[in-house]
Coordinates of C-alpha atoms and ligand atoms in Angstrom, one line a residue:
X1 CA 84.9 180.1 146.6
X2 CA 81.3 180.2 147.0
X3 CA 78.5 177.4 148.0
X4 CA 77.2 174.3 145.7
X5 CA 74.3 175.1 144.2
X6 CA 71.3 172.2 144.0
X7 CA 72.5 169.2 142.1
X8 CA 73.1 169.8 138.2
X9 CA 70.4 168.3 135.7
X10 CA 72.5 165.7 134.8
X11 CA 74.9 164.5 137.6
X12 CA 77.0 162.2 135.3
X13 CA 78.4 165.1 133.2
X14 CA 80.8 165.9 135.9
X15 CA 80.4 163.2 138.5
X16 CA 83.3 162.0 139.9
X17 CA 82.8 157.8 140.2
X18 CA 84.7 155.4 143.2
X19 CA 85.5 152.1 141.4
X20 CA 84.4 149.5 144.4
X21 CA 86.1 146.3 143.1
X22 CA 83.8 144.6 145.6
X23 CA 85.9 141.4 145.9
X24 CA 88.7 143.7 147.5
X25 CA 86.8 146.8 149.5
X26 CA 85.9 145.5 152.6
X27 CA 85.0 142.0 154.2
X28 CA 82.4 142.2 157.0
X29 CA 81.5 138.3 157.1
X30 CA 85.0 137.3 157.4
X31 CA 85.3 135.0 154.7
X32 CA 88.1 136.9 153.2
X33 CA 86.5 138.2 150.6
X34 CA 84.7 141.5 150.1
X35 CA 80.7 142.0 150.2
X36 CA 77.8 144.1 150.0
X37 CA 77.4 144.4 153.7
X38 CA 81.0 145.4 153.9
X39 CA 80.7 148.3 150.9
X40 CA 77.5 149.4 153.5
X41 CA 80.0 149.7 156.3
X42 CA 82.3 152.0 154.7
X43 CA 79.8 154.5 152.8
X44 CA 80.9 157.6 155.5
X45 CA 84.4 157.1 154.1
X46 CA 83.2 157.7 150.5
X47 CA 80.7 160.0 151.5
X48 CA 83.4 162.0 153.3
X49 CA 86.2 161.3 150.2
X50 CA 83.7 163.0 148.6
X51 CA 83.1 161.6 145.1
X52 CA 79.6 161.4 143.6
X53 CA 79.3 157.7 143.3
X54 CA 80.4 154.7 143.3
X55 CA 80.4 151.9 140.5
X56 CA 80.4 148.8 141.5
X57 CA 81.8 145.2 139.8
X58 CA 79.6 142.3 139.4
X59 CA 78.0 141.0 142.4
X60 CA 75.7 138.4 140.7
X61 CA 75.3 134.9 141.2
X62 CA 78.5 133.5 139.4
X63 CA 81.1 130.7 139.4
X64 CA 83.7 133.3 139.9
X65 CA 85.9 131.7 137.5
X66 CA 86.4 135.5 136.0
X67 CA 86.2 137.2 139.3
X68 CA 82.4 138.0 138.9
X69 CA 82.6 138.5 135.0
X70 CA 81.0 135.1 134.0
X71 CA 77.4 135.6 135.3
X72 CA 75.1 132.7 136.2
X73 CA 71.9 134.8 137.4
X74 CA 71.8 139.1 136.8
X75 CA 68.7 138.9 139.0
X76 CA 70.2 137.5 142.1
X77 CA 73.2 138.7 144.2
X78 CA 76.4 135.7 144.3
X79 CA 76.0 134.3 148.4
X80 CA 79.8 134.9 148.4
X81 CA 78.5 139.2 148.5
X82 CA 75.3 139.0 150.6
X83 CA 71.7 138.8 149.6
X84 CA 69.8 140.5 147.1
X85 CA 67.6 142.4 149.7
X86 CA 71.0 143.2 151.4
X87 CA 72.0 144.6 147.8
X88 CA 68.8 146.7 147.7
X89 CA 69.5 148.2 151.1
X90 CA 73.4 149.2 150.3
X91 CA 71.2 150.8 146.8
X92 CA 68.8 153.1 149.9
X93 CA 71.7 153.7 152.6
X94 CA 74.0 154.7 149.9
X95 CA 71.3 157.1 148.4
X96 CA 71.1 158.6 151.6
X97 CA 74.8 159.3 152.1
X98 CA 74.6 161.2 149.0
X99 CA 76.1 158.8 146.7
X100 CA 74.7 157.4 143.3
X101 CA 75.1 154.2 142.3
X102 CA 76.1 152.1 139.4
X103 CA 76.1 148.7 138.5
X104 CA 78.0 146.6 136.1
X105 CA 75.6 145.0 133.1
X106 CA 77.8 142.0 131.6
X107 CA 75.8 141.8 127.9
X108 CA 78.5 139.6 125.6
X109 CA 78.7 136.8 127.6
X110 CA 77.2 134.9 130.7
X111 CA 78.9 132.3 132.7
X112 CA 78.4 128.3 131.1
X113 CA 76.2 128.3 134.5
X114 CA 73.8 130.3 133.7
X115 CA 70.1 128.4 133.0
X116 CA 70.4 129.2 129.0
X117 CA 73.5 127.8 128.6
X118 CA 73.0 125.1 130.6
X119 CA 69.5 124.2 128.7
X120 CA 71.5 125.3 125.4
X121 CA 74.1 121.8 126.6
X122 CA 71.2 119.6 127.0
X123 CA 68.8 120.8 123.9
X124 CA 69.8 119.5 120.5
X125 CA 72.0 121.7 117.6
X126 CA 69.6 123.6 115.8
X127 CA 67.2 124.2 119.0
X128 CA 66.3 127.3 119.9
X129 CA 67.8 126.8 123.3
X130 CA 71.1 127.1 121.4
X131 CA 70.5 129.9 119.0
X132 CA 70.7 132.3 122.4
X133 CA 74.5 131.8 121.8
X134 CA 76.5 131.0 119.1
X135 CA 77.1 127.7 118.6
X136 CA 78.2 126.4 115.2
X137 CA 79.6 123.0 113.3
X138 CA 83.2 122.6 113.1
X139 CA 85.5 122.7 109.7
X140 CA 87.2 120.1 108.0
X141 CA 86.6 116.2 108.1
X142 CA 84.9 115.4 110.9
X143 CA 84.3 119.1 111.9
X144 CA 87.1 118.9 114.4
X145 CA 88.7 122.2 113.1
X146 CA 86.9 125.3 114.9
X147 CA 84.6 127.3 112.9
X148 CA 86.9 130.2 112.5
X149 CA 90.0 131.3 113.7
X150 CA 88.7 134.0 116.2
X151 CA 90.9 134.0 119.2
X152 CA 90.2 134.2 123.0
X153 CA 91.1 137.7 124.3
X154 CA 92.6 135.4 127.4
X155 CA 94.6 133.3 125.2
X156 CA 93.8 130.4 122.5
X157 CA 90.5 129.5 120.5
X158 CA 87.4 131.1 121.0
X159 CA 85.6 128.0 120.6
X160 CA 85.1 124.8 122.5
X161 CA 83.7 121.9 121.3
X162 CA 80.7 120.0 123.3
X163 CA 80.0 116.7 123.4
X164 CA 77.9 116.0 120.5
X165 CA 80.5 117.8 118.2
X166 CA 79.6 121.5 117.9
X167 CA 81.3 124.3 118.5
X168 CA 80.3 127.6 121.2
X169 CA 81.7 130.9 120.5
X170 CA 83.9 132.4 123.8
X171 CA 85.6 135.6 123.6
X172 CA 86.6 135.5 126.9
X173 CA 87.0 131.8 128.7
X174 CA 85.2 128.6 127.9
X175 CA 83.1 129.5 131.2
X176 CA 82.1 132.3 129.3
X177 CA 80.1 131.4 126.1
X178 CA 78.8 134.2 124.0
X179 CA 75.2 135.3 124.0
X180 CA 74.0 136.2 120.0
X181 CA 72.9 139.5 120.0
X182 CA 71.3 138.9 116.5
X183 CA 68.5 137.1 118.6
X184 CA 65.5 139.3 119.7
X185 CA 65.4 136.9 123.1
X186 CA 68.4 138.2 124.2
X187 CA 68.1 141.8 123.6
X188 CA 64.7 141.7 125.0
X189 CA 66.0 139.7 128.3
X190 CA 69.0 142.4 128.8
X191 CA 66.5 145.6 128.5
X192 CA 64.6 143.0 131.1
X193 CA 67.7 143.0 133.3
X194 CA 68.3 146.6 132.7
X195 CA 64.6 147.3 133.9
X196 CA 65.3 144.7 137.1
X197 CA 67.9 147.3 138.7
X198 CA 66.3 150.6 137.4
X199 CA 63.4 149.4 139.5
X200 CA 65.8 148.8 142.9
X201 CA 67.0 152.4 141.9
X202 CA 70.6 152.0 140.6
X203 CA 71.3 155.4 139.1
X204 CA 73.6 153.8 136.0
X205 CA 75.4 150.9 134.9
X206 CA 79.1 150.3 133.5
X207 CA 78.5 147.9 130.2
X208 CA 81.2 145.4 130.2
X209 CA 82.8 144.6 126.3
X210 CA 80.3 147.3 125.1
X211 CA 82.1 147.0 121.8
X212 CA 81.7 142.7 121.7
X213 CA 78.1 142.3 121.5
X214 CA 77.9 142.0 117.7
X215 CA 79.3 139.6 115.4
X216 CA 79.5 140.0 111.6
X217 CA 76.8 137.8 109.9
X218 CA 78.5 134.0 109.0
X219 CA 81.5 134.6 111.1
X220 CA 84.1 135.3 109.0
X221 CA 87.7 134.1 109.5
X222 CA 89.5 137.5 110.9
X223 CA 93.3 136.6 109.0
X224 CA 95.4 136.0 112.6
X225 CA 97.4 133.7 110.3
X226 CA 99.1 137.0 108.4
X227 CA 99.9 138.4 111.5
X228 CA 102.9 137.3 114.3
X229 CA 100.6 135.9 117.0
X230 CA 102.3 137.6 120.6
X231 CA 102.7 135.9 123.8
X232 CA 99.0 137.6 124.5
X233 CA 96.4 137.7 122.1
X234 CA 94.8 140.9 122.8
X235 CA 97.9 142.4 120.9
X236 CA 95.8 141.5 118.4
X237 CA 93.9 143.9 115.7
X238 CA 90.9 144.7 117.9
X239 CA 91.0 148.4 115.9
X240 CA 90.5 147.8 112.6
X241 CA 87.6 149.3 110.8
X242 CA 85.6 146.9 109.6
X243 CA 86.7 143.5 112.5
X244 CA 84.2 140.8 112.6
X245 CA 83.9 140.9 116.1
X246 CA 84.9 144.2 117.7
X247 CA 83.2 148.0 117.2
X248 CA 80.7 146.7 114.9
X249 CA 78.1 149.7 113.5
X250 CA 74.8 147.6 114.7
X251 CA 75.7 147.3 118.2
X252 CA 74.2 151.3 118.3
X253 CA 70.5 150.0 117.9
X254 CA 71.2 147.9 121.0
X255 CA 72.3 151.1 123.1
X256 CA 69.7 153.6 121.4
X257 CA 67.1 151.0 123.0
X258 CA 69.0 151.0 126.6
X259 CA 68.9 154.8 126.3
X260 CA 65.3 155.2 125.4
X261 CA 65.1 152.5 128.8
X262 CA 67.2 154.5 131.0
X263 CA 65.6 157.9 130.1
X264 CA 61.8 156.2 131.7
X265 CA 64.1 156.5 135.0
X266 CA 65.0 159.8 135.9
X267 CA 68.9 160.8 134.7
X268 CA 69.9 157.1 134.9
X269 CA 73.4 157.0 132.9
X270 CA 75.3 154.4 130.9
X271 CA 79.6 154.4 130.8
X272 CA 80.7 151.7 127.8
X273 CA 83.9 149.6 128.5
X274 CA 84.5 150.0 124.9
X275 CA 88.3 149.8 123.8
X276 CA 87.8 150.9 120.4
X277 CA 91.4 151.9 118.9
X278 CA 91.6 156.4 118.5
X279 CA 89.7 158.3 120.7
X280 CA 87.6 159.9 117.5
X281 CA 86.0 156.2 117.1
X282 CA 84.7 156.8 120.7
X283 CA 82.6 159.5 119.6
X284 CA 80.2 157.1 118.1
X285 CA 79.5 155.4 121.6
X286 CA 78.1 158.7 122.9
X287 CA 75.9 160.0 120.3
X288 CA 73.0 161.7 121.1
X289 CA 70.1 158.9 122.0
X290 CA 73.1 156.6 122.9
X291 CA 75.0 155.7 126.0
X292 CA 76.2 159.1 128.5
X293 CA 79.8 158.0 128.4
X294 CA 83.1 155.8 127.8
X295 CA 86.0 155.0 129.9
X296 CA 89.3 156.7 127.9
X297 CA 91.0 154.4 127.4
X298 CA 93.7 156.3 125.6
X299 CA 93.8 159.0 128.7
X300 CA 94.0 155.8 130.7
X301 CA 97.2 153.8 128.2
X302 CA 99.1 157.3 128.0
X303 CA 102.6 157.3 129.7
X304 CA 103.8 159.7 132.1
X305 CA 104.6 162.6 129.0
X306 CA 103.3 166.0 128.3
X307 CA 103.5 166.2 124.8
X308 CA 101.2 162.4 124.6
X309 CA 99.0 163.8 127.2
X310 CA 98.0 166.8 125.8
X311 CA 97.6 165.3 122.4
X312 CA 95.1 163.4 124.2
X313 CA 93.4 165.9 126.0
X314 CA 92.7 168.3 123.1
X315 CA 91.3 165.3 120.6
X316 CA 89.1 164.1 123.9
X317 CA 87.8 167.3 124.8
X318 CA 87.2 167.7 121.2
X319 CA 85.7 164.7 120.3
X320 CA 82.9 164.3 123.4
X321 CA 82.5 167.9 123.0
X322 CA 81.5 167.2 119.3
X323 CA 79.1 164.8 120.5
X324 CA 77.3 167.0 123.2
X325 CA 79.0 164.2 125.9
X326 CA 81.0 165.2 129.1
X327 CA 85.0 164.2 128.7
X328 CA 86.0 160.9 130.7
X329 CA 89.1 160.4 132.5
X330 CA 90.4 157.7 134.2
X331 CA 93.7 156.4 136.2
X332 CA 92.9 152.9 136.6
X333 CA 91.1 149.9 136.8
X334 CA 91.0 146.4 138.2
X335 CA 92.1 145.1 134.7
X336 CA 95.3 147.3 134.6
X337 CA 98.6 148.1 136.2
X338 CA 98.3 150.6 139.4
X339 CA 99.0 153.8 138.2
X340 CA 101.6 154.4 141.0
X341 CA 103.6 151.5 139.8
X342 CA 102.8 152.8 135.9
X343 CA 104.2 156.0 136.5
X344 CA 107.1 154.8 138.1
X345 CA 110.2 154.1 135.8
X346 CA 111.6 151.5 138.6
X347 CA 111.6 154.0 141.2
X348 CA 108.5 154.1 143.8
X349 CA 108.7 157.4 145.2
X350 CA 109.0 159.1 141.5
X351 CA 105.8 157.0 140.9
X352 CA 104.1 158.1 144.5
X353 CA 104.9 161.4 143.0
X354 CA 103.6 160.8 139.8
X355 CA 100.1 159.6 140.7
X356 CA 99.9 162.4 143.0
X357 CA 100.1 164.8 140.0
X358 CA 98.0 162.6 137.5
X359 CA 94.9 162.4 140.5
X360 CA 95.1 166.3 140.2
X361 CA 95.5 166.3 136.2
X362 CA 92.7 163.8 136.3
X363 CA 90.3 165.6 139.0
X364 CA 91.2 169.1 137.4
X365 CA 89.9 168.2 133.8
X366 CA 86.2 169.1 132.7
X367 CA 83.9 166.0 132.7
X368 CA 83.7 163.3 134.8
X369 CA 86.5 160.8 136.4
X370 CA 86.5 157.6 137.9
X371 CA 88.8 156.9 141.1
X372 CA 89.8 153.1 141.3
X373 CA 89.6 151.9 144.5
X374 CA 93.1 151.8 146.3
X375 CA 94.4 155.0 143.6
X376 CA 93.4 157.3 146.5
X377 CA 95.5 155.9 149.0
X378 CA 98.5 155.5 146.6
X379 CA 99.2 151.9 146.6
X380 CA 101.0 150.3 144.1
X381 CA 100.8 146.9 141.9
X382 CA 101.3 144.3 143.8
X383 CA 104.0 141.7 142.8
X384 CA 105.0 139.1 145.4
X385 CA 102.5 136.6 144.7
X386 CA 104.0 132.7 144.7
X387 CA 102.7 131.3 140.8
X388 CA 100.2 129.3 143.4
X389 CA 98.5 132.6 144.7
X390 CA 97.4 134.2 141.7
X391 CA 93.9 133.7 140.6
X392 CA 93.6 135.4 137.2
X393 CA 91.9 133.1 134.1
X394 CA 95.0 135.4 132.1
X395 CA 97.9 134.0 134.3
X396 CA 95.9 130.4 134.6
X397 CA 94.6 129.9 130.9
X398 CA 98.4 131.2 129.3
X399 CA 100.0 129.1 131.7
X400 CA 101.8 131.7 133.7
X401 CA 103.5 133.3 130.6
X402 CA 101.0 136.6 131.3
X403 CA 101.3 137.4 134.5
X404 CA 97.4 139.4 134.5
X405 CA 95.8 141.3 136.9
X406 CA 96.1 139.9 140.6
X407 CA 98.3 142.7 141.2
X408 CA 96.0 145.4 141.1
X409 CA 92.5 143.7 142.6
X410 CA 94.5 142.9 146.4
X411 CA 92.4 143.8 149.0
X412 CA 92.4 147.6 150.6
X413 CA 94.5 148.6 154.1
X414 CA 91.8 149.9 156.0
X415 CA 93.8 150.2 159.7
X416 CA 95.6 148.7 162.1
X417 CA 99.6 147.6 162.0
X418 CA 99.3 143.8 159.9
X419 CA 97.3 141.9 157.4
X420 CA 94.1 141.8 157.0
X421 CA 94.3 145.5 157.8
X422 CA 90.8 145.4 159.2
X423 CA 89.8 144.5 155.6
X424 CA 88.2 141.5 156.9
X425 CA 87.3 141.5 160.6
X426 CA 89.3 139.5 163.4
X427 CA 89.5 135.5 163.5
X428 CA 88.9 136.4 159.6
X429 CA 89.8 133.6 156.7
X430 CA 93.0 135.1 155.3
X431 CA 92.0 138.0 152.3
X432 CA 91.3 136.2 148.9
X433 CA 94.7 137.8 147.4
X434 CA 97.5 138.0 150.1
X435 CA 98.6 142.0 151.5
X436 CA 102.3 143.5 151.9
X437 CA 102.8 143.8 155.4
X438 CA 104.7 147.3 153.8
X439 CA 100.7 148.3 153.9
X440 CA 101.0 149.3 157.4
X441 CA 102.5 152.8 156.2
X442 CA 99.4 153.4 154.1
X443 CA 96.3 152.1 155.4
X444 CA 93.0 154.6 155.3
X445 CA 93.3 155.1 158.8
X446 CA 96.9 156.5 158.7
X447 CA 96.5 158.2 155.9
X448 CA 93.3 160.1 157.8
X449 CA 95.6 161.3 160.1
X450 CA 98.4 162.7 158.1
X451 CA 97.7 166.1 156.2
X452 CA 100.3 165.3 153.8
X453 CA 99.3 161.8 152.7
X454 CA 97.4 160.7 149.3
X455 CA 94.5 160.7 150.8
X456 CA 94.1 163.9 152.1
X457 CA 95.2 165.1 148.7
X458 CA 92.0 163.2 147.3
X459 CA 89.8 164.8 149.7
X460 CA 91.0 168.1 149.2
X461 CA 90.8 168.2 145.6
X462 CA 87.6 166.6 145.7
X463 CA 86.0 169.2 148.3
X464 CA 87.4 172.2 146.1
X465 CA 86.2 170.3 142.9
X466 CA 83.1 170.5 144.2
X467 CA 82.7 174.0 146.0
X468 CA 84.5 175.9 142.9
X469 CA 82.7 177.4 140.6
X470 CA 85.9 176.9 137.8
X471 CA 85.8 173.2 138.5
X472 CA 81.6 173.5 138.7
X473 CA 81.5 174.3 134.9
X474 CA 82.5 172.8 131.5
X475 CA 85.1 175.2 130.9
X476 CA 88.6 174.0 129.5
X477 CA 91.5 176.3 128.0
X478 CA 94.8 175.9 127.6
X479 CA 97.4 178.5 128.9
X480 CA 101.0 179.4 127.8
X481 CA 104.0 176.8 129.0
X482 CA 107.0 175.6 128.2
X483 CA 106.3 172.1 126.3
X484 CA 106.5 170.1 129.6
X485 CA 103.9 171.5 131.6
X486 CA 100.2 171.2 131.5
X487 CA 98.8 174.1 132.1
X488 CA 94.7 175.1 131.6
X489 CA 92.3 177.3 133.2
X490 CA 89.0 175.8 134.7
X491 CA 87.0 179.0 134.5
X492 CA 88.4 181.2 137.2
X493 CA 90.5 178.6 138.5
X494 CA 93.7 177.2 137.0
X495 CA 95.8 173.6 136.6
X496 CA 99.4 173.6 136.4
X497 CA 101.1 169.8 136.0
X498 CA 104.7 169.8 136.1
X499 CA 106.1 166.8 134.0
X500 CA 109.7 168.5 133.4
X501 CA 112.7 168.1 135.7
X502 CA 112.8 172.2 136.9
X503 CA 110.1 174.0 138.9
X504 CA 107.4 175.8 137.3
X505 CA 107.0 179.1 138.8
X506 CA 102.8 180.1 138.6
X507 CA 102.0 183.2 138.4
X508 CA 102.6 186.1 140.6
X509 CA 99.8 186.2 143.1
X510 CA 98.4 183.0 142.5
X511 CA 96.4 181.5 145.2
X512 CA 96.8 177.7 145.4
X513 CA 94.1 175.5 146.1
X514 CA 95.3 172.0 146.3
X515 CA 99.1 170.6 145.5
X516 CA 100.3 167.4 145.1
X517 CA 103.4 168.8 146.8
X518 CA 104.2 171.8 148.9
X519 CA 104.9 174.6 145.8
X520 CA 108.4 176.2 146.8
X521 CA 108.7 179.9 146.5
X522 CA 106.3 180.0 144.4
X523 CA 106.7 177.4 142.1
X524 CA 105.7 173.9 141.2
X525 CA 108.3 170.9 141.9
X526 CA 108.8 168.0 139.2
X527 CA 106.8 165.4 138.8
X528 CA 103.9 168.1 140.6
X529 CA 101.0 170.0 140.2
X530 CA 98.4 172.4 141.2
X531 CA 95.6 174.1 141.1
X532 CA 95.1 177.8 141.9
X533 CA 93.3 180.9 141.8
X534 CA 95.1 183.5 138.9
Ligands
NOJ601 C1 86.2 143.5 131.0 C2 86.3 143.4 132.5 O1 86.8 144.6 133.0 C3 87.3 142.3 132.8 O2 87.7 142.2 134.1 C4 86.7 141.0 132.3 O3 87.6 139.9 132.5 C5 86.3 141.1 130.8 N1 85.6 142.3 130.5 C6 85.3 139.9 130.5 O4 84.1 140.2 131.0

């Protein structure tokens, strides 16, 4: 091993990310709920985790009715996180722990309490207070039918009807009307926005529904009637190649003029939420003069199985490579299953074991990662909410037939032996989504102490990422194994993932770095992996 050189030119091509899902990281105002002030008291324990930086969720003024995702001001931090001058000192003191920072920039949609929409209510149809968003007349007699049949990716029509009889276009819920992308105002008030944070010195931003923004001219009907409509209505054809509504091929002037923004600010870096279908259509997102990087979303939907994940791996490394971009990976999210309870087939250890492996998959690929909160300590979904508890516009809007994303946004175990863990402090309001008291086993604090735990393994892997020169470069190839292990060299470093149901035996003489479990004579168990010198 031999020392980190001085920061690379571009930090995003291999920076590993911390998801804060600030609702849930740590409470220092004791309303049971997370906040900026709380994220500032925990920067030595991602500083010491040792990832590069941390994204973090929407923390602008906001109703809250999407959990921060319907946003009422993008110039003012929500009082329920702190202040915005608290904000810009968490942007400093997290600078000078070493850690970038990136923000989330919600572009489709703001929340109906957000000044435009509000003015768009009050000013007549036809104004230009309404042309911001996409409000339209209704079909049939009367114009009581919507004006198409798009659907809401949280369930029913994408259009409500106000008072004086028109329609507003929401992809998401009613609180979350649709801006229109076609209108200079709003592309020139989002490269505003953009310009607002660059200025308090975020270092990037995650673009929420990157692949939303534009709608085909006259809003045509998309067909749903042709197709069985599920229980959940993002089953619907979000991939196809030409969809009124999703991947459309003008969005890429909007993000050529973010990039041409970012690039006045240093190596400031853009990573699209853009669920686009094959990983090849990704490539598009990443174009040179376009944004830095996109969540994979297929590396992220692949089950626990070699032969899926290396199919994914080659056509990803393959595909960003194309494009000059780093690879992504990435294990979770607050919109998605924990990846311990993914993994697991019913049976908790097997997925303990699992997302142990997957975090060194993940960590050992070239690129960059992103580490959800909560994934470094292990924990898994959490299921015993009473229908009462759970808080998610999915569960609320489909009337608890899609049970929706509580499960992985509860707040972290930070110490101690009950809930709130030391997530909030003591004499708290009870944490905004209730804890297992099972947490006790796997708070930060225990896990600190214990070699062994998930944790540790995190900050192993990540020091080793760091100090290695294999892991240091862009290097990728694969090396002989039988069909159910991953096996790939990282320059002079190597990965070996064990997905079979025997041990794989590494080489003779290999020197192993990090291991999701102790290797026995030699050789990786199931459900494993490692990473070694040859
Ligand atoms: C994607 C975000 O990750 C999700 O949490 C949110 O509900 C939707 N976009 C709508 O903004």
């Amino acid at each position: 091993m031999t020392r980190a050189p001085s920061p690379p030119a571009s930090w995003w091509r291999t920076a590993v990310v911390y998801q804060v899902y600030i609702r849930s990281f740590a409470d220092a105002d004791g309303d049971g709920m997370g906040d900026v002030a709380g994220i500032g008291a925990r920067l030595p324990y991602l500083a010491d985790l040792g990832v590069d930086a941390i994204w973090i969720n929407p923390w602008y003024r906001s109703p809250q009715v999407d959990a921060g995702y319907d946003v009422a001001d993008f110039r003012d931090i929500d009082p329920l996180f702190g202040t915005l001058a608290g904000a810009e000192g968490l942007i400093r003191d997290a600078h000078l722990a070493g850690l970038r920072v990136i923000v989330d920039v919600v572009p489709n949609h703001t929340s109906s309490e957000h000044a435009w929409f509000r003015a768009a209510l009050a000013a007549a149809p036809g104004s230009p207070e309404r042309a911001r968003y996409l409000f339209r007349d209704g079909r049939g007699p009367g114009g009581d039918v919507p004006p198409n049949d798009w659907r809401s990716v949280f369930g029913g029509p994408a259009w409500t009807r106000v008072p004086d009889g028109q329609w507003y276009l929401h992809l998401f819920a009613p609180e979350q009307p649709d801006l229109d992308w076609s209108n200079p105002e709003v592309r020139e008030e989002f490269l505003s926005v953009l310009e607002f944070w660059l200025r308090r010195g975020v270092d990037g931003f995650r673009v929420d529904v990157a692949h939303g923004l534009i709608k085909a001219p006259g809003l045509p009907d998309i067909g749903y009637h042709a197709l069985p409509l599920g229980p959940h209505d993002v089953a619907l054809p979000w991939h196809s190649d030409d969809h009124p509504h999703w991947n459309r091929a003008e969005l890429h002037e909007v993000f050529r003029s973010w990039r041409a923004l970012a690039a006045r600010y240093g190596d400031a870096m853009f990573v699209a939420e853009a669920e686009v279908g094959p990983i090849e259509r990704y490539a598009d997102y990443v174009r040179p003069g376009e944004l830095h990087s996109t969540f994979n979303f297929p590396f992220l939907k692949s089950p626990w199985d070699a032969a899926a994940l290396r199919e994914v791996i080659d056509r990803t490394v393959r595909v960003y490579g194309a494009a000059g971009a780093p690879p992504n990976w990435v294990l979770g999210n607050h919109d998605l299953t924990r990846v311990a309870t993914r993994f697991a087939d019913g049976d908790p250890a097997r997925g303990l074991r699992r997302a142990r492996a997957a975090a060194l998959l993940m960590l050992g690929l070239p690129g960059g990662a992103y580490v959800y909160q909560g994934d470094e300590l292990g924990i898994e979904e959490v299921v015993h909410f009473t229908p009462g508890e759970r808080q998610d516009p999915i569960f609320l809007r489909s009337g608890g037939a899609v049970t929706g994303r509580d499960g992985c946004r509860v707040p972290l175990p930070w110490s101690g032996d009950e809930p709130p863990f030391w997530f909030s402090p003591p004499g708290a309001a009870a944490p905004w989504l209730r804890q297992p008291a099972s947490w006790r086993a796997v708070t930060a604090e225990r896990q600190l102490a214990d070699p062994g735990s998930t944790l540790s393994l995190h900050r192993t892997a990540l020091r080793v990422r760091r100090a290695h020169d294999g892991f240091r470069g862009e290097g990728f190839a694969w090396i002989d194994a039988p069909g159910e292990v991953l096996h790939f060299a990282r320059g002079s470093a190597a990965v070996a993932v064990n997905l079979s149901d025997r041990p794989f035996p590494l080489p003779r003489g290999a020197r192993v770095l990090v291991a999701s479990a102790e290797p026995a004579g030699g050789a990786v168990p199931p459900d494993a992996a490692a990473w070694y010198e040859p």
